[in-house]
């Protein structure tokens, strides 16, 4: 009997692996078709970023993709598929151009707002990406001070020697650099001292722990203070409730982002909600 149960479990397990593998192959093929058809089914949403007085100071561009068969698919699933297949390179360039054209069309109404763009490690390894980026910004006529690049902590920490100069040149153009998912990698706080960055985005896992874990709230306080000393702005991600906002209000954070104050929205809705009101 036990043997039979074990066998059933093994069958179910094998079935799940096969189904998962099939979904991966199918989604990758559908993503490829989307790219070939002029990036159809890709869209960018914009999540507002606020200062501590709850005024909008920027937006983070977040990729969305859906298909007829599976409906909307999470970026946590499709971004890795784009990376594994190399499709992230054309898609990343499309995203960059899209954000710039949105930026230019908003510039009249957005005063000092900045738009953040997430970069994949593969784009950063692509030699031609930085020149492409600087050329595209120049050609678009967008103000570089309205652009922020987001790179993950883990990538930055592991590749500092290679990217430091590229980031320094980028920042010289007026574009700002943010370290994303800070606190989730294995790097020490020392990365803050050496990385040529303007903003540290503290991962939302620290907000989740703030009321229950003294470590998380101490870590948060420490990072915010250290960044203050180093002249780096801080953005806390994933603030979902008033209680969480209250718990961090006394820290000298620069910015916060999260469902409490605003969810990601299509460009036009973002513009209507956050740019035309004042
Ligand atoms: P990320 O860059 O850290 O983006 C923040 C993620 O947290 C977004 O998920 C956002 O919707 C979500 N979020 C924001 N506020 C809250 C909150 O209060 N609570 C919770 N539970 N979640 C919140 P999303 O859009 O699903 O993106 C997930 C990840 O996929 C991003 O993490 C980023 O690493 C990647 N990604 C998304 N768009 C792009 C893109 O255009 N290019 C690249 N390379 N990666 C992207
Ligand atoms: Mg990000
Ligand atoms: Mg983030
Ligand atoms: Mg994150």
Coordinates of C-alpha atoms and ligand atoms in Angstrom, one line a residue:
X1 CA 0.0 0.0 0.0
X2 CA 2.8 2.4 1.0
X3 CA 4.6 1.5 -2.1
X4 CA 1.6 2.3 -4.2
X5 CA 1.1 5.6 -2.5
X6 CA 4.8 6.4 -3.1
X7 CA 4.3 5.5 -6.8
X8 CA 1.3 7.8 -7.1
X9 CA 3.2 10.7 -5.5
X10 CA 6.1 10.1 -7.9
X11 CA 3.7 10.0 -10.9
X12 CA 2.1 13.3 -9.8
X13 CA 5.5 14.8 -9.3
X14 CA 6.7 13.7 -12.7
X15 CA 3.5 15.0 -14.2
X16 CA 4.1 18.4 -12.7
X17 CA 7.6 18.6 -14.0
X18 CA 6.4 17.7 -17.5
X19 CA 3.5 20.2 -17.4
X20 CA 5.9 22.9 -16.1
X21 CA 8.4 22.2 -18.8
X22 CA 5.6 22.3 -21.5
X23 CA 4.4 25.6 -20.2
X24 CA 8.0 27.0 -20.3
X25 CA 8.5 26.0 -23.9
X26 CA 5.1 27.2 -24.9
X27 CA 5.4 30.6 -23.2
X28 CA 8.9 31.1 -24.7
X29 CA 7.5 30.4 -28.2
X30 CA 4.6 32.8 -27.6
X31 CA 7.0 35.5 -26.3
X32 CA 9.0 35.0 -29.5
X33 CA 5.9 35.5 -31.6
X34 CA 5.0 38.6 -29.7
X35 CA 8.5 40.0 -30.3
X36 CA 8.3 39.1 -34.0
X37 CA 4.9 40.8 -34.3
X38 CA 6.3 44.2 -33.2
X39 CA 6.2 43.5 -29.4
X40 CA 2.4 43.0 -29.5
X41 CA 1.0 42.0 -26.1
X42 CA 3.7 43.8 -24.3
X43 CA 2.7 46.9 -22.3
X44 CA 4.3 49.1 -19.7
X45 CA 2.6 50.0 -16.4
X46 CA 3.8 52.8 -14.2
X47 CA 3.8 52.6 -10.4
X48 CA 4.0 56.0 -8.6
X49 CA 6.8 56.7 -6.2
X50 CA 6.2 59.2 -3.4
X51 CA 8.1 61.4 -1.0
X52 CA 7.3 61.1 2.7
X53 CA 4.7 63.9 2.4
X54 CA 2.9 61.6 0.0
X55 CA 3.6 63.7 -3.1
X56 CA 4.4 61.8 -6.3
X57 CA 8.0 62.3 -7.3
X58 CA 8.3 59.6 -9.9
X59 CA 7.1 56.4 -11.5
X60 CA 8.6 52.9 -12.0
X61 CA 8.0 51.4 -15.4
X62 CA 7.0 47.7 -15.0
X63 CA 6.6 45.3 -18.0
X64 CA 3.3 43.5 -18.6
X65 CA 2.6 40.7 -21.0
X66 CA -0.4 38.5 -21.8
X67 CA -1.4 36.0 -24.4
X68 CA -4.7 34.5 -25.5
X69 CA -4.0 31.1 -24.1
X70 CA -2.7 31.9 -20.6
X71 CA -4.0 35.5 -20.1
X72 CA -1.8 37.9 -18.1
X73 CA 1.5 36.3 -17.1
X74 CA 3.6 37.7 -14.2
X75 CA 6.9 39.4 -14.9
X76 CA 8.4 37.1 -12.2
X77 CA 7.7 34.3 -14.8
X78 CA 8.2 35.9 -18.2
X79 CA 11.3 38.1 -17.5
X80 CA 13.4 34.9 -16.7
X81 CA 12.0 33.3 -19.8
X82 CA 13.0 36.4 -21.9
X83 CA 16.5 36.1 -20.2
X84 CA 16.9 32.4 -20.9
X85 CA 16.0 32.8 -24.5
X86 CA 18.0 36.0 -25.1
X87 CA 14.8 37.8 -26.1
X88 CA 15.3 40.3 -23.2
X89 CA 17.8 42.2 -25.4
X90 CA 15.3 43.3 -28.1
X91 CA 12.5 43.6 -25.5
X92 CA 14.7 45.6 -23.2
X93 CA 15.5 48.1 -26.0
X94 CA 11.8 48.3 -26.9
X95 CA 11.0 49.0 -23.2
X96 CA 13.7 51.7 -23.1
X97 CA 12.3 53.4 -26.2
X98 CA 8.8 53.2 -24.9
X99 CA 9.7 54.8 -21.6
X100 CA 11.5 57.6 -23.3
X101 CA 8.6 58.4 -25.6
X102 CA 6.3 58.4 -22.5
X103 CA 8.7 60.6 -20.7
X104 CA 8.8 63.1 -23.6
X105 CA 5.0 63.1 -23.8
X106 CA 4.7 63.7 -20.0
X107 CA 7.5 66.2 -19.7
X108 CA 5.3 69.3 -20.0
X109 CA 3.1 68.1 -17.1
X110 CA 5.6 66.3 -14.9
X111 CA 8.0 69.0 -13.7
X112 CA 10.6 67.1 -11.7
X113 CA 9.2 63.6 -11.9
X114 CA 11.6 60.8 -12.9
X115 CA 10.8 57.5 -14.6
X116 CA 12.7 54.4 -13.5
X117 CA 13.6 51.6 -15.9
X118 CA 14.5 48.1 -14.7
X119 CA 17.5 46.6 -16.4
X120 CA 18.3 42.9 -16.7
X121 CA 21.8 41.6 -16.1
X122 CA 21.9 40.5 -19.7
X123 CA 21.4 44.1 -20.9
X124 CA 24.3 45.2 -18.7
X125 CA 26.5 42.5 -20.2
X126 CA 25.7 43.6 -23.7
X127 CA 28.5 45.9 -24.7
X128 CA 26.3 47.9 -27.0
X129 CA 23.7 48.7 -24.5
X130 CA 25.2 51.7 -22.8
X131 CA 26.0 53.5 -26.1
X132 CA 22.5 52.6 -27.3
X133 CA 21.0 54.1 -24.2
X134 CA 22.9 57.4 -24.3
X135 CA 22.1 57.8 -28.0
X136 CA 18.4 57.0 -27.5
X137 CA 18.1 59.5 -24.7
X138 CA 19.9 62.2 -26.8
X139 CA 17.7 61.5 -29.9
X140 CA 14.5 61.5 -27.9
X141 CA 15.1 64.9 -26.5
X142 CA 14.2 63.7 -23.0
X143 CA 15.8 65.4 -20.1
X144 CA 18.3 62.8 -18.7
X145 CA 17.5 63.9 -15.2
X146 CA 14.1 62.4 -15.7
X147 CA 15.5 58.9 -16.1
X148 CA 16.6 56.4 -13.4
X149 CA 18.1 53.0 -14.2
X150 CA 17.4 50.2 -11.7
X151 CA 20.0 47.5 -11.3
X152 CA 19.8 44.7 -8.8
X153 CA 22.0 44.6 -5.8
X154 CA 23.2 41.1 -6.6
X155 CA 24.3 42.0 -10.1
X156 CA 26.0 45.2 -9.0
X157 CA 27.9 43.6 -6.1
X158 CA 29.2 40.8 -8.3
X159 CA 30.2 43.0 -11.3
X160 CA 31.3 46.2 -9.7
X161 CA 34.7 46.3 -11.5
X162 CA 33.1 45.9 -14.8
X163 CA 30.1 48.3 -14.5
X164 CA 31.4 51.0 -12.2
X165 CA 33.0 53.1 -15.0
X166 CA 29.9 52.6 -17.2
X167 CA 27.6 53.8 -14.4
X168 CA 29.9 56.7 -13.7
X169 CA 29.7 57.8 -17.3
X170 CA 26.0 57.3 -17.3
X171 CA 25.5 59.5 -14.2
X172 CA 27.7 62.2 -15.8
X173 CA 25.0 62.5 -18.4
X174 CA 22.4 63.3 -15.8
X175 CA 20.7 59.9 -15.7
X176 CA 20.5 58.5 -12.1
X177 CA 21.2 54.9 -11.0
X178 CA 19.3 53.0 -8.4
X179 CA 20.3 49.7 -6.7
X180 CA 17.1 47.5 -6.7
X181 CA 16.1 44.8 -4.2
X182 CA 18.7 46.1 -1.7
X183 CA 19.1 43.7 1.3
X184 CA 18.2 40.5 -0.5
X185 CA 21.7 39.8 -2.0
X186 CA 24.7 38.5 -0.2
X187 CA 26.7 41.6 -0.5
X188 CA 27.8 43.5 2.6
X189 CA 26.7 47.0 3.4
X190 CA 30.1 47.9 2.0
X191 CA 28.6 47.8 -1.5
X192 CA 26.8 51.1 -0.7
X193 CA 30.2 52.8 -0.2
X194 CA 31.7 51.7 -3.5
X195 CA 28.7 51.5 -5.9
X196 CA 28.3 54.6 -8.0
X197 CA 24.6 54.9 -7.2
X198 CA 22.1 57.7 -6.4
X199 CA 19.3 55.7 -4.8
X200 CA 19.0 52.4 -2.8
X201 CA 15.7 50.7 -3.2
X202 CA 15.2 48.6 0.0
X203 CA 13.4 45.4 -0.7
X204 CA 9.8 44.9 0.5
X205 CA 10.7 41.9 2.6
X206 CA 12.0 44.4 5.2
X207 CA 8.6 46.1 5.4
X208 CA 6.9 42.8 6.0
X209 CA 9.3 42.1 8.9
X210 CA 9.2 45.5 10.4
X211 CA 6.5 44.9 13.0
X212 CA 7.5 41.4 14.0
X213 CA 11.3 41.4 13.7
X214 CA 13.6 43.7 15.6
X215 CA 16.4 42.7 13.2
X216 CA 14.4 44.0 10.1
X217 CA 13.6 47.3 11.7
X218 CA 17.1 47.8 13.0
X219 CA 18.5 46.8 9.5
X220 CA 16.2 49.3 7.9
X221 CA 17.1 52.1 10.3
X222 CA 20.8 51.4 9.8
X223 CA 20.6 51.3 6.0
X224 CA 18.7 54.6 5.9
X225 CA 21.2 56.3 8.2
X226 CA 24.2 54.9 6.4
X227 CA 22.8 56.0 3.1
X228 CA 22.2 59.5 4.6
X229 CA 25.9 59.7 5.5
X230 CA 26.9 58.5 2.0
X231 CA 24.6 60.9 0.2
X232 CA 22.5 58.2 -1.2
X233 CA 18.7 58.5 -1.4
X234 CA 16.6 55.7 -0.1
X235 CA 13.3 54.3 -1.4
X236 CA 11.3 51.7 0.6
X237 CA 9.4 49.3 -1.5
X238 CA 6.2 47.4 -0.8
X239 CA 4.5 49.6 1.8
X240 CA 0.9 48.2 1.8
X241 CA -0.7 49.5 5.0
X242 CA -1.0 52.7 7.1
X243 CA 0.5 50.7 10.0
X244 CA 3.6 50.0 7.9
X245 CA 3.8 53.6 6.8
X246 CA 3.5 54.7 10.5
X247 CA 6.2 52.3 11.5
X248 CA 8.7 53.8 9.0
X249 CA 7.6 57.4 9.2
X250 CA 10.2 58.4 11.7
X251 CA 13.1 57.0 9.6
X252 CA 14.6 59.5 7.3
X253 CA 13.6 57.7 4.1
X254 CA 13.6 59.7 0.9
X255 CA 10.9 57.9 -0.9
X256 CA 8.3 55.1 -0.5
X257 CA 6.5 52.9 -3.0
X258 CA 3.8 50.4 -2.5
X259 CA 0.1 49.4 -2.9
X260 CA -0.9 51.7 0.0
X261 CA -0.2 54.8 -2.1
X262 CA -0.4 53.5 -5.6
X263 CA -0.5 50.4 -7.8
X264 CA 1.1 50.1 -11.2
X265 CA -1.2 51.7 -13.9
X266 CA -1.3 51.9 -17.7
X267 CA 0.5 55.1 -18.9
X268 CA -2.7 57.0 -19.7
X269 CA -4.3 56.2 -16.3
X270 CA -1.1 57.2 -14.5
X271 CA -1.1 60.5 -16.3
X272 CA -4.8 61.1 -15.5
X273 CA -4.4 60.1 -11.8
X274 CA -1.0 61.7 -11.0
X275 CA 0.0 64.3 -13.6
X276 CA -3.1 66.3 -14.4
X277 CA -4.6 66.8 -10.9
X278 CA -2.3 69.6 -9.6
Ligands
LIG1 P1 11.0 45.2 -8.9 O1 11.8 46.0 -9.9 O2 11.5 45.1 -7.5 O3 9.5 45.8 -8.9 C1 8.6 45.9 -7.8 C2 7.6 44.8 -7.9 O4 6.9 44.9 -6.6 C3 6.6 45.0 -9.0 O5 6.1 43.7 -9.3 C4 5.5 45.8 -8.2 O6 4.2 45.6 -8.8 C5 5.5 45.1 -6.9 N1 5.0 45.9 -5.8 C6 5.0 47.2 -5.7 N2 4.4 47.6 -4.6 C7 4.0 46.5 -3.9 C8 3.3 46.3 -2.7 O7 3.0 47.2 -1.9 N3 3.1 45.0 -2.4 C9 3.5 43.9 -3.2 N4 3.2 42.7 -2.8 N5 4.1 44.1 -4.3 C10 4.4 45.4 -4.7 P2 6.0 43.2 -10.8 O8 5.5 44.3 -11.7 O9 5.3 41.9 -10.8 O10 7.6 43.0 -11.2 C11 8.3 42.0 -10.6 C12 9.8 42.1 -11.0 O11 9.9 41.8 -12.4 C13 10.4 43.5 -10.8 O12 10.7 43.7 -9.4 C14 11.5 43.4 -11.7 O13 12.6 42.7 -11.1 C15 11.0 42.6 -12.9 N6 10.5 43.5 -13.9 C16 9.3 44.1 -14.1 N7 9.3 44.9 -15.2 C17 10.6 44.7 -15.7 C18 11.2 45.3 -16.9 O14 10.7 46.1 -17.6 N8 12.5 44.9 -17.1 C19 13.2 44.0 -16.3 N9 14.4 43.7 -16.6 N10 12.6 43.5 -15.2 C20 11.3 43.8 -14.9
LIG2 MG1 12.6 47.8 -9.8
LIG3 MG1 12.4 46.8 -6.6
LIG4 MG1 11.9 44.1 -5.2

